[in-house]
PDB file of C-alpha atoms in Angstrom:
ATOM      1  CA  MET A  77      67.264  -2.531  45.985  1.00  0.00           C
ATOM      2  CA  TYR A  78      65.997   0.856  47.369  1.00  0.00           C
ATOM      3  CA  THR A  79      67.930   4.142  46.479  1.00  0.00           C
ATOM      4  CA  PHE A  80      68.421   6.529  48.998  1.00  0.00           C
ATOM      5  CA  LEU A  81      68.695  10.264  47.902  1.00  0.00           C
ATOM      6  CA  LYS A  82      68.658  13.380  50.153  1.00  0.00           C
ATOM      7  CA  ASP A  83      65.021  13.928  49.448  1.00  0.00           C
ATOM      8  CA  LYS A  84      63.474  10.933  48.828  1.00  0.00           C
ATOM      9  CA  ILE A  85      63.540   6.879  48.665  1.00  0.00           C
ATOM     10  CA  LEU A  86      63.085   5.142  45.354  1.00  0.00           C
ATOM     11  CA  ASP A  87      62.008   1.328  44.837  1.00  0.00           C
ATOM     12  CA  GLU A  88      63.646  -0.888  42.443  1.00  0.00           C
ATOM     13  CA  ARG A  89      61.547   0.589  39.729  1.00  0.00           C
ATOM     14  CA  GLY A  90      62.471   4.420  40.379  1.00  0.00           C
ATOM     15  CA  ARG A  91      59.084   4.854  42.187  1.00  0.00           C
ATOM     16  CA  GLU A  92      58.869   7.357  45.060  1.00  0.00           C
ATOM     17  CA  VAL A  93      58.425   5.437  48.403  1.00  0.00           C
ATOM     18  CA  MET A  94      58.810   8.642  50.370  1.00  0.00           C
ATOM     19  CA  MET A  95      59.640  11.981  49.871  1.00  0.00           C
ATOM     20  CA  ASN A  96      60.635  15.071  52.002  1.00  0.00           C
ATOM     21  CA  TRP A  97      57.811  17.329  51.022  1.00  0.00           C
ATOM     22  CA  GLU A  98      55.596  14.965  53.570  1.00  0.00           C
ATOM     23  CA  ILE A  99      57.377  16.523  56.369  1.00  0.00           C
ATOM     24  CA  PRO A 100      54.333  18.625  57.269  1.00  0.00           C
ATOM     25  CA  ILE A 101      52.190  15.624  57.011  1.00  0.00           C
ATOM     26  CA  MET A 102      54.547  13.450  59.380  1.00  0.00           C
ATOM     27  CA  LYS A 103      54.689  16.216  61.903  1.00  0.00           C
ATOM     28  CA  GLU A 104      50.855  16.294  62.248  1.00  0.00           C
ATOM     29  CA  HIS A 105      50.773  12.616  62.297  1.00  0.00           C
ATOM     30  CA  ALA A 106      53.318  12.411  65.162  1.00  0.00           C
ATOM     31  CA  LYS A 107      51.417  15.126  66.787  1.00  0.00           C
ATOM     32  CA  ILE A 108      48.464  13.407  67.118  1.00  0.00           C
ATOM     33  CA  VAL A 109      49.802   9.811  67.572  1.00  0.00           C
ATOM     34  CA  THR A 110      51.649  11.197  70.740  1.00  0.00           C
ATOM     35  CA  LYS A 111      48.715  13.297  72.068  1.00  0.00           C
ATOM     36  CA  ASN A 112      48.416  10.632  75.130  1.00  0.00           C
ATOM     37  CA  GLY A 113      52.392  10.100  75.609  1.00  0.00           C
ATOM     38  CA  GLY A 114      52.990   6.683  76.748  1.00  0.00           C
ATOM     39  CA  ASP A 115      53.746   3.775  74.568  1.00  0.00           C
ATOM     40  CA  ILE A 116      53.825   4.230  70.750  1.00  0.00           C
ATOM     41  CA  LEU A 117      53.790   1.826  67.886  1.00  0.00           C
ATOM     42  CA  GLU A 118      54.857   3.190  64.596  1.00  0.00           C
ATOM     43  CA  ILE A 119      54.466   0.861  61.618  1.00  0.00           C
ATOM     44  CA  GLY A 120      56.908   1.588  58.830  1.00  0.00           C
ATOM     45  CA  PHE A 121      59.893   3.878  59.366  1.00  0.00           C
ATOM     46  CA  GLY A 122      60.466   5.391  55.811  1.00  0.00           C
ATOM     47  CA  MET A 123      62.753   8.187  55.846  1.00  0.00           C
ATOM     48  CA  GLY A 124      62.297   8.535  59.527  1.00  0.00           C
ATOM     49  CA  ILE A 125      60.501  11.799  59.406  1.00  0.00           C
ATOM     50  CA  CYS A 126      57.294  10.820  61.732  1.00  0.00           C
ATOM     51  CA  SER A 127      60.060   9.076  64.080  1.00  0.00           C
ATOM     52  CA  ASN A 128      61.980  12.315  64.471  1.00  0.00           C
ATOM     53  CA  PHE A 129      58.795  14.347  65.495  1.00  0.00           C
ATOM     54  CA  ILE A 130      57.674  11.291  67.725  1.00  0.00           C
ATOM     55  CA  GLN A 131      61.095  11.625  69.706  1.00  0.00           C
ATOM     56  CA  LYS A 132      60.622  15.083  70.472  1.00  0.00           C
ATOM     57  CA  VAL A 133      57.729  14.369  72.637  1.00  0.00           C
ATOM     58  CA  LYS A 134      57.925  12.887  76.195  1.00  0.00           C
ATOM     59  CA  ILE A 135      56.982   9.100  75.779  1.00  0.00           C
ATOM     60  CA  ASN A 136      57.676   5.882  77.300  1.00  0.00           C
ATOM     61  CA  THR A 137      58.411   3.535  74.549  1.00  0.00           C
ATOM     62  CA  HIS A 138      58.777   3.871  70.773  1.00  0.00           C
ATOM     63  CA  THR A 139      58.232   0.540  68.942  1.00  0.00           C
ATOM     64  CA  ILE A 140      58.892   0.739  65.346  1.00  0.00           C
ATOM     65  CA  ILE A 141      57.968  -2.338  62.914  1.00  0.00           C
ATOM     66  CA  GLU A 142      59.975  -2.333  59.755  1.00  0.00           C
ATOM     67  CA  ILE A 143      60.073  -4.785  56.913  1.00  0.00           C
ATOM     68  CA  ASN A 144      62.452  -3.565  54.220  1.00  0.00           C
ATOM     69  CA  ASP A 145      65.994  -4.760  55.209  1.00  0.00           C
ATOM     70  CA  GLN A 146      67.730  -1.534  53.692  1.00  0.00           C
ATOM     71  CA  ILE A 147      65.156   0.739  55.754  1.00  0.00           C
ATOM     72  CA  PHE A 148      65.596  -1.758  58.979  1.00  0.00           C
ATOM     73  CA  LYS A 149      69.351  -1.144  58.735  1.00  0.00           C
ATOM     74  CA  ARG A 150      69.083   2.733  58.803  1.00  0.00           C
ATOM     75  CA  LEU A 151      66.308   2.672  61.573  1.00  0.00           C
ATOM     76  CA  LEU A 152      68.879   0.428  63.730  1.00  0.00           C
ATOM     77  CA  LYS A 153      71.556   3.252  62.949  1.00  0.00           C
ATOM     78  CA  TRP A 154      69.196   5.995  63.849  1.00  0.00           C
ATOM     79  CA  ALA A 155      68.031   4.244  66.981  1.00  0.00           C
ATOM     80  CA  LYS A 156      71.336   3.794  68.607  1.00  0.00           C
ATOM     81  CA  ASP A 157      71.283   6.940  70.947  1.00  0.00           C
ATOM     82  CA  LYS A 158      67.186   6.593  71.555  1.00  0.00           C
ATOM     83  CA  PRO A 159      66.812   4.151  74.653  1.00  0.00           C
ATOM     84  CA  ASN A 160      63.101   4.328  74.283  1.00  0.00           C
ATOM     85  CA  VAL A 161      63.215   2.807  70.705  1.00  0.00           C
ATOM     86  CA  ILE A 162      62.275  -0.744  70.119  1.00  0.00           C
ATOM     87  CA  PRO A 163      63.137  -1.586  66.565  1.00  0.00           C
ATOM     88  CA  ILE A 164      61.443  -4.796  65.204  1.00  0.00           C
ATOM     89  CA  LYS A 165      62.493  -6.303  61.881  1.00  0.00           C
ATOM     90  CA  GLY A 166      59.748  -7.963  59.824  1.00  0.00           C
ATOM     91  CA  ASP A 167      55.817  -7.596  58.856  1.00  0.00           C
ATOM     92  CA  TRP A 168      54.017  -5.914  61.325  1.00  0.00           C
ATOM     93  CA  PHE A 169      51.052  -8.481  60.845  1.00  0.00           C
ATOM     94  CA  ASN A 170      53.384 -11.120  62.459  1.00  0.00           C
ATOM     95  CA  ASN A 171      55.682  -8.984  64.748  1.00  0.00           C
ATOM     96  CA  ILE A 172      53.462  -6.938  67.074  1.00  0.00           C
ATOM     97  CA  PRO A 173      54.768  -7.706  70.359  1.00  0.00           C
ATOM     98  CA  GLU A 174      52.302 -10.058  72.335  1.00  0.00           C
ATOM     99  CA  ASN A 175      50.449  -8.766  75.307  1.00  0.00           C
ATOM    100  CA  GLN A 176      51.334  -5.310  74.535  1.00  0.00           C
ATOM    101  CA  LYS A 177      49.113  -2.382  74.263  1.00  0.00           C
ATOM    102  CA  TYR A 178      49.858   1.370  72.927  1.00  0.00           C
ATOM    103  CA  ASP A 179      48.546   4.790  73.620  1.00  0.00           C
ATOM    104  CA  GLY A 180      49.057   5.472  69.900  1.00  0.00           C
ATOM    105  CA  ILE A 181      49.564   3.879  66.613  1.00  0.00           C
ATOM    106  CA  MET A 182      51.021   5.526  63.296  1.00  0.00           C
ATOM    107  CA  HIS A 183      50.746   3.198  60.115  1.00  0.00           C
ATOM    108  CA  ASP A 184      52.752   4.230  56.845  1.00  0.00           C
ATOM    109  CA  THR A 185      53.883   1.247  54.795  1.00  0.00           C
ATOM    110  CA  TRP A 186      54.741   0.912  51.395  1.00  0.00           C
ATOM    111  CA  LYS A 187      53.049  -2.081  49.100  1.00  0.00           C
ATOM    112  CA  GLU A 188      51.157  -3.332  52.094  1.00  0.00           C
ATOM    113  CA  LYS A 189      49.818  -6.502  51.844  1.00  0.00           C
ATOM    114  CA  ASN A 190      47.888  -7.051  55.520  1.00  0.00           C
ATOM    115  CA  TYR A 191      46.496  -3.391  55.154  1.00  0.00           C
ATOM    116  CA  LYS A 192      42.623  -4.889  55.598  1.00  0.00           C
ATOM    117  CA  SER A 193      43.468  -6.851  58.698  1.00  0.00           C
ATOM    118  CA  LEU A 194      45.013  -3.587  60.295  1.00  0.00           C
ATOM    119  CA  TYR A 195      41.153  -2.225  61.012  1.00  0.00           C
ATOM    120  CA  GLN A 196      40.463  -5.486  63.229  1.00  0.00           C
ATOM    121  CA  ILE A 197      43.780  -5.584  65.041  1.00  0.00           C
ATOM    122  CA  ILE A 198      44.172  -1.949  65.846  1.00  0.00           C
ATOM    123  CA  PRO A 199      41.241  -1.923  68.737  1.00  0.00           C
ATOM    124  CA  THR A 200      42.988  -4.919  70.268  1.00  0.00           C
ATOM    125  CA  ILE A 201      46.105  -3.222  70.711  1.00  0.00           C
ATOM    126  CA  LEU A 202      45.299   0.471  71.805  1.00  0.00           C
ATOM    127  CA  LYS A 203      44.816   1.119  75.363  1.00  0.00           C
ATOM    128  CA  PRO A 204      41.437   2.829  76.321  1.00  0.00           C
ATOM    129  CA  LYS A 205      41.251   6.097  74.703  1.00  0.00           C
ATOM    130  CA  GLY A 206      44.225   4.952  72.426  1.00  0.00           C
ATOM    131  CA  ILE A 207      44.660   6.845  69.042  1.00  0.00           C
ATOM    132  CA  PHE A 208      45.420   5.381  65.561  1.00  0.00           C
ATOM    133  CA  THR A 209      46.521   7.649  62.802  1.00  0.00           C
ATOM    134  CA  TYR A 210      47.782   6.442  59.453  1.00  0.00           C
ATOM    135  CA  TYR A 211      49.183   7.936  55.948  1.00  0.00           C
ATOM    136  CA  THR A 212      46.210   8.005  53.325  1.00  0.00           C
ATOM    137  CA  PRO A 213      45.886   9.421  49.961  1.00  0.00           C
ATOM    138  CA  ASP A 214      41.989   9.583  50.451  1.00  0.00           C
ATOM    139  CA  THR A 215      39.972  12.573  50.667  1.00  0.00           C
ATOM    140  CA  ARG A 216      37.745  13.785  53.859  1.00  0.00           C
ATOM    141  CA  GLU A 217      34.764  12.163  52.249  1.00  0.00           C
ATOM    142  CA  VAL A 218      36.414   8.758  51.831  1.00  0.00           C
ATOM    143  CA  ILE A 219      37.924   8.718  55.245  1.00  0.00           C
ATOM    144  CA  LYS A 220      34.524   9.859  56.669  1.00  0.00           C
ATOM    145  CA  HIS A 221      32.948   6.855  54.794  1.00  0.00           C
ATOM    146  CA  ASN A 222      35.537   4.447  56.239  1.00  0.00           C
ATOM    147  CA  SER A 223      34.861   5.760  59.555  1.00  0.00           C
ATOM    148  CA  LYS A 224      31.134   4.116  59.167  1.00  0.00           C
ATOM    149  CA  THR A 225      32.549   0.604  57.733  1.00  0.00           C
ATOM    150  CA  LYS A 226      36.051   0.129  59.011  1.00  0.00           C
ATOM    151  CA  TYR A 227      36.512   2.032  62.495  1.00  0.00           C
ATOM    152  CA  LYS A 228      33.093   1.273  64.216  1.00  0.00           C
ATOM    153  CA  TRP A 229      35.113   0.767  67.194  1.00  0.00           C
ATOM    154  CA  GLY A 230      36.182   4.444  67.352  1.00  0.00           C
ATOM    155  CA  THR A 231      35.409   8.097  66.936  1.00  0.00           C
ATOM    156  CA  VAL A 232      36.931   9.773  64.007  1.00  0.00           C
ATOM    157  CA  ASN A 233      38.611  13.304  63.835  1.00  0.00           C
ATOM    158  CA  ILE A 234      40.116  14.658  60.165  1.00  0.00           C
ATOM    159  CA  THR A 235      42.474  17.646  60.196  1.00  0.00           C
ATOM    160  CA  LYS A 236      43.232  19.430  56.941  1.00  0.00           C
ATOM    161  CA  ILE A 237      46.597  20.483  56.273  1.00  0.00           C
ATOM    162  CA  ASN A 238      48.021  22.103  52.950  1.00  0.00           C
ATOM    163  CA  VAL A 239      50.901  20.357  51.080  1.00  0.00           C
ATOM    164  CA  ASN A 240      52.816  21.082  48.099  1.00  0.00           C
ATOM    165  CA  PRO A 241      53.750  17.437  46.377  1.00  0.00           C
ATOM    166  CA  PRO A 242      56.312  18.422  43.446  1.00  0.00           C
ATOM    167  CA  ILE A 243      53.696  16.600  41.104  1.00  0.00           C
ATOM    168  CA  LYS A 244      55.898  17.306  38.102  1.00  0.00           C
ATOM    169  CA  LYS A 245      58.956  15.971  39.180  1.00  0.00           C
ATOM    170  CA  MET A 246      57.447  12.536  40.428  1.00  0.00           C
ATOM    171  CA  ASN A 247      57.910   9.549  38.718  1.00  0.00           C
ATOM    172  CA  TYR A 248      55.134   7.808  40.700  1.00  0.00           C
ATOM    173  CA  LYS A 249      52.241  10.249  41.138  1.00  0.00           C
ATOM    174  CA  TYR A 250      51.177   8.669  44.491  1.00  0.00           C
ATOM    175  CA  PHE A 251      49.798  12.196  45.911  1.00  0.00           C
ATOM    176  CA  THR A 252      48.545  14.969  43.497  1.00  0.00           C
ATOM    177  CA  ARG A 253      46.325  17.107  45.736  1.00  0.00           C
ATOM    178  CA  LYS A 254      47.188  20.126  47.572  1.00  0.00           C
ATOM    179  CA  ASP A 255      45.314  19.313  50.479  1.00  0.00           C
ATOM    180  CA  TYR A 256      45.970  16.256  52.968  1.00  0.00           C
ATOM    181  CA  TYR A 257      43.567  14.844  55.526  1.00  0.00           C
ATOM    182  CA  VAL A 258      44.943  13.494  58.564  1.00  0.00           C
ATOM    183  CA  PRO A 259      42.564  11.069  60.083  1.00  0.00           C
ATOM    184  CA  LYS A 260      42.819  10.440  64.000  1.00  0.00           C
ATOM    185  CA  ILE A 261      40.698   7.632  65.262  1.00  0.00           C
ATOM    186  CA  THR A 262      40.168   7.251  69.292  1.00  0.00           C
ATOM    187  CA  ILE A 263      39.102   4.098  70.649  1.00  0.00           C
ATOM    188  CA  ASP A 264      35.705   4.382  72.467  1.00  0.00           C
TER     189      ASP A 264
END
């Protein structure tokens, strides 16, 4: 069972799943993923931070896939007054709508077991010039390295933003730097 606090979500072991210090990160991801407008796929709802920023942009559809039962209930409540939101319950790997292509895809999940499959699937579900972005604790160098191995199908741009994670107050130190690198992969 997850615990939902005002500023974070904790897993059953008291580890932070998501925290509100990530707001600037999610704002930048939303800006990137909605650059083309159109149809957006968001994998992982979390606290809904990125989703709120995505909804501020003129888009056609906003499909959100969420695996966690508790978070999915929150997603349904959040989506009630948003007619362009398509909530889907389950693992993204088995629940991406067939014959659907997206202008932008944002990926941010917790305890992801199918993550490595994502790199092969993304180019098959992005429209031409579609954009993929994802939450990552990686440095600029690691993202650049991945661009040569995992993202051969796209062009990678990286934006640096300054962040302030409350490292001393975190039970699970999932991010410990003051700089965050936002990857943007555009399909060639």
